[in-house]
Amino acid sequence: MSFQTDNKLIKWFDDRLPLVTVMHHTFVQHPYPRNLNFAYQFGSILGVMLTLQIVTGIVLAMHYTAHTSMAFDSVEHIMRDVNYGWLLRYMHANGASMFFIAVYLHMFRGLYYGSYKAPREMIWMIGVVILLVMMATGFMGYVLPWGQMSFWGATVITNLFSALPIVGDPIVTWLWGGFAVDNPTLNRFFSLHYLLPFVIFGLVFLHLVALHQKGSTNPLGIEIKGPADYISFHPYFTVKDFFGFAVFGTVFAVFVFWFPNYLGHADNYIPADPLVTPAHIVPEWYFLPFYAILRAVPDKLMGVLAMFAAIGVLFILPWLDRSRVRSAAFRPQYKWFFWIFALDCVVLGYVGSQPAEGLMLVISRIATIYYFAHFLILMPVLGWFERPKPLPTSIAEAVLAGKTSTSEGEKA
Amino acid sequence: MSAASHGEDGVERRDFLVITAGAFVGVGAVGLVWPFVDQMNPSADVLALSSTEVDISAIEPGQSITVSWRGKPVFIRRRTEAEIEAATAVDLSDLPDPETDDVRHKEGKAEWLVLVGICTHLGCVPLGFQGEYDGWFCPCHGSHYDTSGRIRKGPAPTNLEVPEYDFVTDTQIKIG
């Protein structure tokens, strides 16, 4: 059913620029599988979070000064003097964390239900690019307040590139615009931190074009076969998504209003001092698993490569997974390995937050090896050895079969 | 449809849910928008600078100084007898914005004229002791003000504004 109207003005406009038709197709009529559960909530939440980060960020940039001698004070100016500045900054800082929580849950959903498999490889790969750009944006944003963690985080992360043979040192000098992290670094980070969210916006557009090309997966992992299998986006999923916004927004608000600094580090309220490194530096929580992988490898270059490979391996996941069944609901062994992998990521995150010594170092090495083994060994091998459960013939059949047994009594 | 979801007058439970949910979303959205609007209003540190004290003891008759108040120029002019006379002698019907001279200075302080130094036309800073009335002349679009800072000729619609100020002592004034 395409867009219909009797309004002559809208017809005239839409005939020349089909905005209304495209919006109608995207946000009203687009068919989604009728069985999407709450794990499928995070895509729309991420859209809201991206918008919120852009809006709060633009507003904060109106009061922030990107200069080493003024940046820290301008952030305090935002907190104390600017009307609602504390709210806008806490929304932006905690919003970044919520953004990563949502994106990780969104990705685990994809891993569990096999969303990355043919024919949806492009959706997945664009998603991985979005994750990379998000990480760059989050990292550079954390540098802007110019506290101790900002400065030393910037120093450590840019120094990762010094691991590269021959070109390493010139690249680091180029990134810094000097011989240490200093004012030129801060200025370019501010510029790029402002730019990259709009790059993400463009990538999200491509992500959605690819999604609408092949349609959403669903918890059963089988394709839509007929009209009984799908329902339109509006009103069914708009209502569901709004409920999701309310729940997610409540968690977000709890952080913003009651624990605004819980996810940050106290050391970042000390102005940057290029002569003294804090005793224990850790990145923001959303980088911890990758940070743990970096430190698990006892070689500088190999550590850096392992860290980037941890994300790079996601690109080839659609071809590593040899199973023809998408959803973990029908993959009795993969289901377990999925949860072990999720636990492994949490373990990596935890050891990443601890000093890299003794037992923690041993655990981080085991967890790192398991991380790569999951993708490079388990995923291909499981596809051959696993005997999947029989798939239902259609979404409608599976959904209605489930309904009759549970809700028959209530209806009467 | 079961009977439970319908009211007697055909109003459904869903109608109630849609209206209450919509109302909450509306109120919430307006509440969320306000901080984004209000952040552009003057911040606390700007408001804290809203008054300025000036020592005027060194100004001789026939001299004028310009001080900065809230980022704007303020003219403090100690008028000569002749200038005061010229300002009081004017017929009110000759003025585009009729005001007597004595409402433009503090009582008993006719010597002292304190004005916001911004042309009421389009915001330029007029030049002192110039123009046809020897008061102020705005070089941007040719507005002439007299020795009481009243508009006499040119495009400006109103007299130069008198800011809120007080004499703290005879030689000290507080603007704002």
Coordinates of C-alpha atoms in Angstrom, one line a residue:
Chain A
M1 CA 0.0 0.0 0.0
S2 CA 1.7 3.2 -1.1
F3 CA 1.0 6.7 0.2
Q4 CA -2.5 8.1 -0.8
T5 CA -3.9 11.6 -0.2
D6 CA -6.5 14.0 -1.6
N7 CA -4.6 17.1 -0.5
K8 CA -3.6 18.9 -3.8
L9 CA -0.7 20.8 -2.2
I10 CA 0.9 17.6 -0.8
K11 CA 0.3 15.8 -4.1
W12 CA 2.0 18.7 -6.0
F13 CA 5.0 18.7 -3.6
D14 CA 5.3 14.9 -3.4
D15 CA 5.2 14.5 -7.1
R16 CA 8.2 16.7 -7.5
L17 CA 10.1 15.7 -4.3
P18 CA 8.8 12.4 -2.9
L19 CA 9.7 13.2 0.7
V20 CA 6.3 12.3 2.0
T21 CA 6.3 9.0 0.1
V22 CA 9.7 8.1 1.4
M23 CA 8.9 9.0 5.0
H24 CA 5.6 7.1 4.8
H25 CA 7.3 4.1 3.4
T26 CA 10.0 4.2 6.1
F27 CA 8.1 5.2 9.3
V28 CA 4.5 4.0 8.5
Q29 CA 4.2 1.2 6.0
H30 CA 7.5 -0.7 6.1
P31 CA 6.7 -4.3 7.0
Y32 CA 8.4 -5.9 10.0
P33 CA 8.2 -9.5 11.2
R34 CA 5.3 -9.7 13.7
N35 CA 7.4 -11.6 16.2
L36 CA 10.1 -9.0 17.1
N37 CA 10.9 -9.1 20.8
F38 CA 12.5 -6.5 23.0
A39 CA 16.0 -7.4 21.9
Y40 CA 15.0 -5.6 18.7
Q41 CA 14.5 -2.3 20.6
F42 CA 18.0 -0.9 20.5
G43 CA 18.1 0.3 16.9
S44 CA 15.5 3.0 17.4
I45 CA 17.0 3.8 20.8
L46 CA 20.4 4.3 19.1
G47 CA 18.8 6.7 16.7
V48 CA 17.4 8.7 19.6
M49 CA 20.7 8.7 21.4
L50 CA 22.6 9.9 18.3
T51 CA 20.2 12.8 17.9
L52 CA 20.4 13.6 21.6
Q53 CA 24.3 13.6 21.5
I54 CA 24.3 15.8 18.5
V55 CA 21.8 18.3 20.0
T56 CA 23.5 18.5 23.4
G57 CA 26.9 18.6 21.7
I58 CA 26.0 21.6 19.5
V59 CA 24.7 23.4 22.6
L60 CA 27.8 22.6 24.7
A61 CA 30.0 23.8 21.9
M62 CA 28.4 27.2 22.3
H63 CA 30.0 27.5 25.7
Y64 CA 33.1 25.4 25.4
T65 CA 36.6 26.9 24.6
A66 CA 39.0 24.6 22.8
H67 CA 42.3 25.9 24.2
T68 CA 44.6 24.3 26.7
S69 CA 44.6 27.3 29.0
M70 CA 40.8 27.7 29.0
A71 CA 39.2 24.3 28.2
F72 CA 39.1 23.0 31.8
D73 CA 37.7 26.3 33.1
S74 CA 35.1 26.6 30.3
V75 CA 33.8 23.2 31.3
E76 CA 33.5 24.4 34.9
H77 CA 31.8 27.5 33.5
I78 CA 29.3 25.3 31.8
M79 CA 28.7 23.4 35.1
R80 CA 28.3 26.5 37.3
D81 CA 27.3 29.5 35.3
V82 CA 25.5 28.5 32.1
N83 CA 21.7 28.0 32.6
Y84 CA 21.1 24.2 32.8
G85 CA 24.7 23.7 31.8
W86 CA 25.1 21.0 34.4
L87 CA 22.2 19.1 32.9
L88 CA 23.4 19.5 29.3
R89 CA 26.9 18.3 30.1
Y90 CA 25.7 15.4 32.3
M91 CA 23.3 14.4 29.5
H92 CA 26.1 14.5 27.0
A93 CA 28.7 12.6 29.1
N94 CA 26.3 9.9 30.3
G95 CA 24.6 9.9 26.9
A96 CA 27.9 8.6 25.5
S97 CA 27.9 5.7 27.9
M98 CA 24.2 5.0 27.3
F99 CA 25.0 5.1 23.5
F100 CA 27.6 2.4 24.0
I101 CA 25.4 0.3 26.2
A102 CA 22.7 0.4 23.6
V103 CA 25.2 -0.3 20.7
Y104 CA 26.7 -3.3 22.5
L105 CA 23.3 -4.8 23.3
H106 CA 22.3 -4.1 19.7
M107 CA 25.4 -6.1 18.5
F108 CA 24.8 -9.0 21.0
R109 CA 21.3 -9.2 19.6
G110 CA 22.8 -9.5 16.1
L111 CA 25.2 -12.2 17.3
Y112 CA 22.4 -14.2 19.0
Y113 CA 19.9 -14.1 16.2
G114 CA 22.4 -14.3 13.4
S115 CA 21.5 -10.9 12.0
Y116 CA 24.9 -10.6 10.2
K117 CA 24.3 -13.6 7.9
A118 CA 23.4 -13.6 4.3
P119 CA 21.8 -11.6 2.8
R120 CA 22.4 -8.9 5.5
E121 CA 26.2 -8.7 5.5
M122 CA 26.2 -5.1 4.4
I123 CA 23.9 -4.0 7.3
W124 CA 26.3 -5.7 9.7
M125 CA 29.5 -4.4 8.2
I126 CA 28.2 -0.8 8.0
G127 CA 27.3 -1.3 11.7
V128 CA 30.9 -2.3 12.5
V129 CA 32.1 0.9 10.7
I130 CA 29.7 2.9 12.8
L131 CA 31.1 1.3 16.0
L132 CA 34.7 2.3 14.9
V133 CA 33.6 5.9 14.2
M134 CA 31.7 6.0 17.5
M135 CA 34.9 4.9 19.3
A136 CA 36.9 7.6 17.7
T137 CA 34.2 10.2 18.6
G138 CA 33.9 9.0 22.2
F139 CA 37.7 9.0 22.7
M140 CA 38.2 12.5 21.3
G141 CA 35.2 13.8 23.2
Y142 CA 36.8 12.6 26.5
V143 CA 39.9 14.6 25.7
L144 CA 38.0 17.9 25.4
P145 CA 37.5 18.7 29.2
W146 CA 41.3 18.7 29.4
G147 CA 41.5 17.0 32.8
Q148 CA 44.2 14.5 33.8
M149 CA 42.4 11.5 32.3
S150 CA 41.7 13.5 29.1
F151 CA 45.4 14.4 28.7
W152 CA 46.9 11.0 29.5
G153 CA 44.2 9.1 27.6
A154 CA 45.0 11.1 24.6
T155 CA 48.7 10.5 25.1
V156 CA 48.3 6.7 25.5
I157 CA 45.9 6.2 22.7
T158 CA 47.8 8.3 20.1
N159 CA 50.9 6.5 21.2
L160 CA 49.3 3.3 20.0
F161 CA 50.3 4.3 16.5
S162 CA 54.0 4.6 17.5
A163 CA 54.0 0.8 17.6
L164 CA 54.0 0.8 13.8
P165 CA 57.5 0.2 12.4
I166 CA 59.3 3.2 10.6
V167 CA 56.1 5.3 10.0
G168 CA 55.0 5.1 13.7
D169 CA 56.8 8.1 15.1
P170 CA 56.1 10.5 12.2
I171 CA 52.4 9.5 12.4
V172 CA 52.2 10.3 16.1
T173 CA 53.9 13.6 15.6
W174 CA 51.5 14.3 12.8
L175 CA 48.5 13.4 15.0
W176 CA 49.7 15.7 17.8
G177 CA 50.8 18.6 15.6
G178 CA 53.8 18.8 17.9
F179 CA 56.1 16.8 20.1
A180 CA 53.5 16.0 22.8
V181 CA 49.8 16.2 23.2
D182 CA 49.2 20.0 23.4
N183 CA 47.0 22.8 22.1
P184 CA 47.1 21.8 18.4
T185 CA 46.0 18.3 19.4
L186 CA 43.1 19.7 21.5
N187 CA 42.0 21.9 18.6
R188 CA 41.9 19.2 16.0
F189 CA 40.2 16.8 18.4
F190 CA 37.5 19.4 19.0
S191 CA 37.0 19.9 15.2
L192 CA 36.8 16.1 14.5
H193 CA 34.6 15.4 17.5
Y194 CA 32.2 17.9 16.1
L195 CA 32.5 16.4 12.6
L196 CA 32.3 12.6 13.2
P197 CA 28.7 12.5 14.6
F198 CA 27.5 13.7 11.3
V199 CA 29.6 11.0 9.6
I200 CA 27.8 8.5 11.8
F201 CA 24.5 10.1 10.8
G202 CA 25.4 9.4 7.1
L203 CA 26.5 5.8 8.0
V204 CA 23.2 5.3 9.9
F205 CA 21.3 6.3 6.7
L206 CA 23.2 3.7 4.7
H207 CA 22.6 1.1 7.6
L208 CA 18.9 1.8 7.2
V209 CA 18.9 1.7 3.4
A210 CA 20.6 -1.8 3.6
L211 CA 18.1 -2.8 6.3
H212 CA 15.1 -1.9 4.2
Q213 CA 16.5 -3.6 1.2
K214 CA 16.5 -7.0 2.9
G215 CA 14.2 -6.4 5.8
S216 CA 14.7 -7.1 9.5
T217 CA 15.6 -10.5 10.9
N218 CA 13.5 -11.9 13.8
P219 CA 13.9 -14.2 16.7
L220 CA 13.0 -17.2 14.6
G221 CA 15.6 -16.4 12.0
I222 CA 13.3 -17.3 9.0
E223 CA 12.3 -14.9 6.3
I224 CA 8.8 -13.3 5.8
K225 CA 6.8 -15.6 3.5
G226 CA 3.4 -14.0 3.4
P227 CA 1.1 -11.2 4.7
A228 CA 0.4 -13.2 7.9
D229 CA 4.1 -12.9 8.9
Y230 CA 4.5 -9.2 9.1
I231 CA 2.8 -6.0 10.5
S232 CA 3.4 -2.4 9.5
F233 CA 5.9 -0.2 11.4
H234 CA 3.2 2.2 12.4
P235 CA 1.4 1.8 14.8
Y236 CA 2.7 -1.5 16.0
F237 CA 6.4 -0.8 16.3
T238 CA 6.2 2.9 16.9
V239 CA 4.3 2.1 20.1
K240 CA 6.7 -0.6 21.0
D241 CA 9.7 1.7 20.3
F242 CA 8.2 4.5 22.4
F243 CA 7.8 2.1 25.3
G244 CA 11.4 1.2 24.9
F245 CA 12.4 4.9 24.9
A246 CA 10.5 5.4 28.2
V247 CA 12.3 2.5 29.9
F248 CA 15.7 3.3 28.5
G249 CA 15.2 7.0 29.2
T250 CA 14.4 6.2 32.8
V251 CA 17.7 4.4 33.2
F252 CA 19.4 7.3 31.5
A253 CA 17.7 9.8 33.8
V254 CA 18.8 7.8 36.9
F255 CA 22.4 8.2 35.8
V256 CA 22.1 11.9 34.8
F257 CA 20.3 13.0 38.0
W258 CA 21.6 10.6 40.7
F259 CA 24.9 9.2 39.6
P260 CA 26.2 11.7 37.0
N261 CA 29.9 10.9 37.6
Y262 CA 29.6 7.2 38.4
L263 CA 30.8 6.2 34.9
G264 CA 33.6 8.8 34.8
H265 CA 36.9 9.1 36.7
A266 CA 37.5 11.5 39.6
D267 CA 41.0 12.3 38.2
N268 CA 39.4 14.1 35.2
Y269 CA 38.4 16.9 37.6
I270 CA 42.1 17.7 38.0
P271 CA 43.3 20.0 35.3
A272 CA 45.7 18.3 32.8
D273 CA 49.3 18.3 33.9
P274 CA 51.8 17.2 31.2
L275 CA 54.4 16.6 33.8
V276 CA 52.6 14.1 36.1
T277 CA 50.7 10.9 35.1
P278 CA 47.9 9.7 37.4
A279 CA 48.8 6.5 39.4
H280 CA 46.3 4.3 37.6
I281 CA 44.9 5.3 34.2
V282 CA 42.0 3.5 32.6
P283 CA 39.9 4.4 29.6
E284 CA 36.1 4.9 29.7
W285 CA 34.3 1.6 30.5
Y286 CA 33.2 1.0 26.9
F287 CA 36.8 0.6 25.8
L288 CA 37.9 -1.7 28.6
P289 CA 37.5 -5.1 26.8
F290 CA 39.7 -3.8 24.0
Y291 CA 42.1 -2.2 26.4
A292 CA 42.4 -5.6 28.2
I293 CA 43.3 -7.2 24.9
L294 CA 46.0 -4.6 24.2
R295 CA 47.6 -5.2 27.6
A296 CA 47.3 -9.0 27.4
V297 CA 49.8 -9.2 24.6
P298 CA 53.4 -8.8 25.8
D299 CA 54.6 -7.1 22.6
K300 CA 53.9 -3.5 21.7
L301 CA 53.1 -3.9 18.0
M302 CA 51.3 -7.2 18.5
G303 CA 49.2 -5.8 21.3
V304 CA 48.0 -2.9 19.1
L305 CA 47.3 -5.2 16.2
A306 CA 45.4 -7.6 18.5
M307 CA 43.3 -4.8 19.8
F308 CA 42.3 -3.6 16.3
A309 CA 41.9 -7.2 15.1
A310 CA 39.3 -7.7 17.9
I311 CA 37.1 -5.3 15.9
G312 CA 38.4 -6.3 12.5
V313 CA 37.3 -9.9 13.1
L314 CA 33.7 -8.7 13.2
F315 CA 34.0 -7.6 9.6
I316 CA 34.5 -11.2 8.4
L317 CA 32.1 -12.8 10.9
P318 CA 29.4 -13.3 8.2
W319 CA 31.9 -15.7 6.4
L320 CA 33.3 -17.3 9.5
D321 CA 30.0 -18.5 10.6
R322 CA 29.3 -21.6 8.6
S323 CA 25.9 -22.5 10.0
R324 CA 22.9 -22.1 7.7
V325 CA 20.5 -21.5 10.7
R326 CA 20.4 -17.9 11.8
S327 CA 18.7 -17.9 15.2
A328 CA 20.4 -19.3 18.3
A329 CA 17.0 -20.5 19.4
F330 CA 17.5 -23.4 16.9
R331 CA 21.2 -23.8 17.5
P332 CA 21.5 -25.8 20.8
Q333 CA 25.3 -25.6 21.0
Y334 CA 25.8 -22.1 19.7
K335 CA 23.4 -20.8 22.2
W336 CA 25.7 -21.8 25.0
F337 CA 28.8 -20.6 23.3
F338 CA 27.1 -17.3 22.7
W339 CA 26.6 -16.8 26.5
I340 CA 30.1 -17.9 27.2
F341 CA 31.3 -15.3 24.7
A342 CA 29.2 -12.6 26.3
L343 CA 30.7 -13.6 29.7
D344 CA 34.2 -13.5 28.1
C345 CA 33.5 -9.9 27.0
V346 CA 32.4 -8.9 30.5
V347 CA 35.5 -10.6 32.0
L348 CA 37.7 -8.7 29.5
G349 CA 36.0 -5.5 30.6
Y350 CA 36.7 -6.2 34.2
V351 CA 40.3 -7.1 33.9
G352 CA 40.7 -4.1 31.7
S353 CA 39.7 -1.9 34.6
Q354 CA 42.3 -3.6 36.9
P355 CA 46.1 -3.1 37.0
A356 CA 47.7 -5.4 34.5
E357 CA 49.7 -7.7 36.9
G358 CA 49.6 -11.1 38.5
L359 CA 46.3 -13.0 38.2
M360 CA 44.6 -10.3 36.2
L361 CA 47.2 -10.6 33.5
V362 CA 46.7 -14.4 33.3
I363 CA 42.9 -14.0 33.1
S364 CA 43.2 -11.3 30.5
R365 CA 45.4 -13.6 28.3
I366 CA 43.0 -16.5 28.6
A367 CA 40.0 -14.3 27.9
T368 CA 41.8 -12.7 24.9
I369 CA 42.6 -16.1 23.4
Y370 CA 39.0 -17.2 24.0
Y371 CA 37.7 -14.1 22.3
F372 CA 39.6 -14.8 19.1
A373 CA 39.0 -18.6 19.3
H374 CA 35.2 -17.9 19.4
F375 CA 35.3 -16.2 16.1
L376 CA 38.1 -18.0 14.3
I377 CA 37.6 -21.6 15.5
L378 CA 34.2 -22.1 17.1
M379 CA 32.1 -20.2 14.6
P380 CA 33.3 -22.1 11.5
V381 CA 33.5 -25.5 13.3
L382 CA 30.1 -25.3 15.0
G383 CA 28.5 -24.9 11.6
W384 CA 29.6 -28.4 10.6
F385 CA 29.2 -30.2 13.9
E386 CA 26.0 -28.7 15.3
R387 CA 22.6 -30.4 14.6
P388 CA 20.1 -27.5 14.6
K389 CA 16.5 -28.0 15.8
P390 CA 13.8 -28.1 13.1
L391 CA 12.7 -24.6 11.9
P392 CA 9.0 -23.7 11.8
T393 CA 7.5 -23.3 8.4
S394 CA 6.4 -19.7 8.9
I395 CA 6.5 -16.9 11.4
A396 CA 2.8 -16.8 11.6
E397 CA 2.5 -20.5 12.3
A398 CA 5.1 -20.4 15.1
V399 CA 3.6 -17.3 16.7
L400 CA 0.0 -18.6 16.6
A401 CA 1.0 -22.0 17.9
G402 CA 2.6 -20.3 20.9
K403 CA -0.4 -18.1 21.5
T404 CA -3.1 -20.7 21.7
S405 CA -1.5 -22.7 24.4
T406 CA -0.9 -19.8 26.8
S407 CA -3.6 -17.2 26.4
E408 CA -6.7 -19.3 25.6
G409 CA -7.8 -19.3 29.2
E410 CA -7.6 -15.5 29.6
K411 CA -9.7 -14.8 26.5
A412 CA -12.8 -16.7 27.7
Chain B
M1 CA -13.6 -7.0 20.6
S2 CA -14.6 -8.1 24.1
A3 CA -17.2 -6.1 26.0
A4 CA -14.7 -5.1 28.6
S5 CA -12.7 -2.8 26.2
H6 CA -15.8 -0.7 25.3
G7 CA -17.3 2.0 27.5
E8 CA -21.1 2.6 27.3
D9 CA -20.7 5.7 25.2
G10 CA -18.4 4.0 22.7
V11 CA -15.2 5.4 24.2
E12 CA -12.5 2.7 24.2
R13 CA -9.9 2.1 26.8
R14 CA -7.4 2.6 24.0
D15 CA -8.6 6.2 23.5
F16 CA -7.9 6.9 27.2
L17 CA -4.4 5.4 26.9
V18 CA -3.6 7.3 23.7
I19 CA -4.7 10.7 25.2
T20 CA -2.9 10.2 28.6
A21 CA 0.3 8.9 26.9
G22 CA 0.2 11.7 24.4
A23 CA -0.3 14.3 27.1
F24 CA 2.7 13.0 29.1
V25 CA 4.9 12.9 26.0
G26 CA 3.9 16.5 25.2
V27 CA 4.6 17.9 28.7
G28 CA 7.8 15.9 28.9
A29 CA 9.0 17.2 25.5
V30 CA 8.3 20.8 26.4
G31 CA 10.1 20.3 29.7
L32 CA 13.1 18.9 27.9
V33 CA 13.2 21.7 25.3
W34 CA 13.4 24.5 27.9
P35 CA 17.0 23.8 29.1
F36 CA 18.1 23.9 25.4
V37 CA 16.5 27.3 25.0
D38 CA 17.5 28.8 28.3
Q39 CA 21.2 27.9 28.0
M40 CA 21.5 30.7 25.4
N41 CA 20.3 33.3 28.0
P42 CA 22.9 35.3 29.9
S43 CA 24.8 32.9 32.3
A44 CA 25.4 33.5 36.0
D45 CA 28.9 35.0 35.4
V46 CA 27.5 37.5 32.9
L47 CA 24.6 38.5 35.2
A48 CA 27.2 39.0 38.1
L49 CA 28.8 41.8 36.1
S50 CA 25.6 43.8 35.7
S51 CA 26.7 46.8 37.8
T52 CA 29.7 49.1 37.6
E53 CA 31.1 51.7 40.0
V54 CA 32.8 54.8 38.6
D55 CA 34.9 57.5 40.3
I56 CA 34.0 60.8 38.6
S57 CA 36.1 63.2 40.8
A58 CA 38.6 63.9 38.0
I59 CA 36.1 65.0 35.4
E60 CA 36.2 68.8 34.8
P61 CA 33.2 70.8 33.4
G62 CA 33.1 70.4 29.7
Q63 CA 34.7 67.0 29.8
S64 CA 33.3 63.5 29.2
I65 CA 34.4 60.0 29.8
T66 CA 33.2 56.7 28.4
V67 CA 33.0 53.7 30.7
S68 CA 32.0 50.1 29.9
W69 CA 28.9 48.7 31.5
R70 CA 27.5 45.2 30.6
G71 CA 29.8 45.4 27.5
K72 CA 28.2 48.7 26.4
P73 CA 29.7 52.2 26.4
V74 CA 28.2 54.7 29.0
F75 CA 28.9 58.4 28.5
I76 CA 29.5 60.4 31.8
R77 CA 29.6 64.1 30.8
R78 CA 30.1 67.0 33.2
R79 CA 28.2 69.8 31.5
T80 CA 29.1 73.5 31.4
E81 CA 26.6 76.2 32.4
A82 CA 26.1 77.1 28.8
E83 CA 25.3 73.5 27.8
I84 CA 22.8 73.1 30.6
E85 CA 21.2 76.4 29.5
A86 CA 21.0 75.2 25.9
A87 CA 19.3 72.0 27.0
T88 CA 16.7 73.6 29.2
A89 CA 15.9 76.5 26.8
V90 CA 14.5 74.2 24.1
D91 CA 10.8 74.2 23.3
L92 CA 9.4 70.7 23.9
S93 CA 7.4 71.0 20.7
D94 CA 10.7 71.0 18.7
L95 CA 11.6 67.6 20.0
P96 CA 10.8 64.3 18.2
D97 CA 10.8 62.5 21.6
P98 CA 9.7 65.2 24.0
E99 CA 11.4 65.1 27.4
T100 CA 12.5 67.9 29.7
D101 CA 16.1 68.1 30.7
D102 CA 15.5 67.7 34.4
V103 CA 14.1 64.2 34.0
R104 CA 17.4 63.2 32.3
H105 CA 19.6 63.9 35.3
K106 CA 19.4 63.3 39.0
E107 CA 17.8 66.0 41.1
G108 CA 20.3 68.8 42.0
K109 CA 22.9 67.2 39.8
A110 CA 22.2 69.0 36.5
E111 CA 25.9 69.1 35.8
W112 CA 26.1 65.3 35.4
L113 CA 24.6 63.6 32.4
V114 CA 24.9 59.8 32.3
L115 CA 23.8 58.1 29.1
V116 CA 24.0 54.7 27.4
G117 CA 26.3 55.6 24.5
I118 CA 24.4 53.7 21.9
C119 CA 22.5 55.4 19.1
T120 CA 18.8 54.5 19.2
H121 CA 18.8 54.0 15.5
L122 CA 20.8 50.9 14.8
G123 CA 23.3 50.6 17.7
C124 CA 26.4 52.6 16.7
V125 CA 28.4 54.7 19.2
P126 CA 27.8 58.5 18.7
L127 CA 30.7 60.9 18.8
G128 CA 30.7 63.5 21.6
F129 CA 30.8 67.3 21.3
Q130 CA 29.8 67.1 17.6
G131 CA 26.8 67.6 15.4
E132 CA 24.5 70.6 14.9
Y133 CA 23.5 70.8 18.6
D134 CA 27.0 70.2 20.0
G135 CA 25.8 67.2 21.9
W136 CA 26.5 63.9 20.1
F137 CA 26.5 63.0 16.4
C138 CA 26.2 59.5 15.1
P139 CA 28.5 58.9 12.2
C140 CA 26.7 55.8 10.9
H141 CA 23.5 57.4 9.7
G142 CA 23.7 61.1 10.8
S143 CA 21.6 61.4 13.9
H144 CA 22.1 64.6 15.9
Y145 CA 21.7 64.7 19.7
D146 CA 21.6 67.8 21.9
T147 CA 23.5 68.5 25.2
S148 CA 20.8 66.5 27.0
G149 CA 21.3 63.5 24.7
R150 CA 17.9 64.1 23.1
I151 CA 17.4 63.3 19.4
R152 CA 17.0 66.4 17.4
K153 CA 17.6 65.5 13.8
G154 CA 18.2 62.3 11.8
P155 CA 16.8 58.8 11.7
A156 CA 17.0 57.8 15.4
P157 CA 13.5 57.5 16.9
T158 CA 14.2 58.2 20.6
N159 CA 16.6 60.0 22.9
L160 CA 19.8 58.4 24.2
E161 CA 18.8 56.0 27.0
V162 CA 19.5 57.1 30.6
P163 CA 20.7 53.9 32.5
E164 CA 19.7 53.1 36.0
Y165 CA 22.3 54.7 38.2
D166 CA 22.8 56.3 41.6
F167 CA 25.3 58.7 43.3
V168 CA 27.0 56.5 46.0
T169 CA 28.9 59.6 47.1
D170 CA 29.3 63.0 45.4
T171 CA 32.2 61.7 43.4
Q172 CA 31.2 58.0 43.0
I173 CA 28.3 56.7 40.9
K174 CA 27.0 53.1 40.5
I175 CA 25.6 52.2 37.2
G176 CA 23.1 49.3 37.0

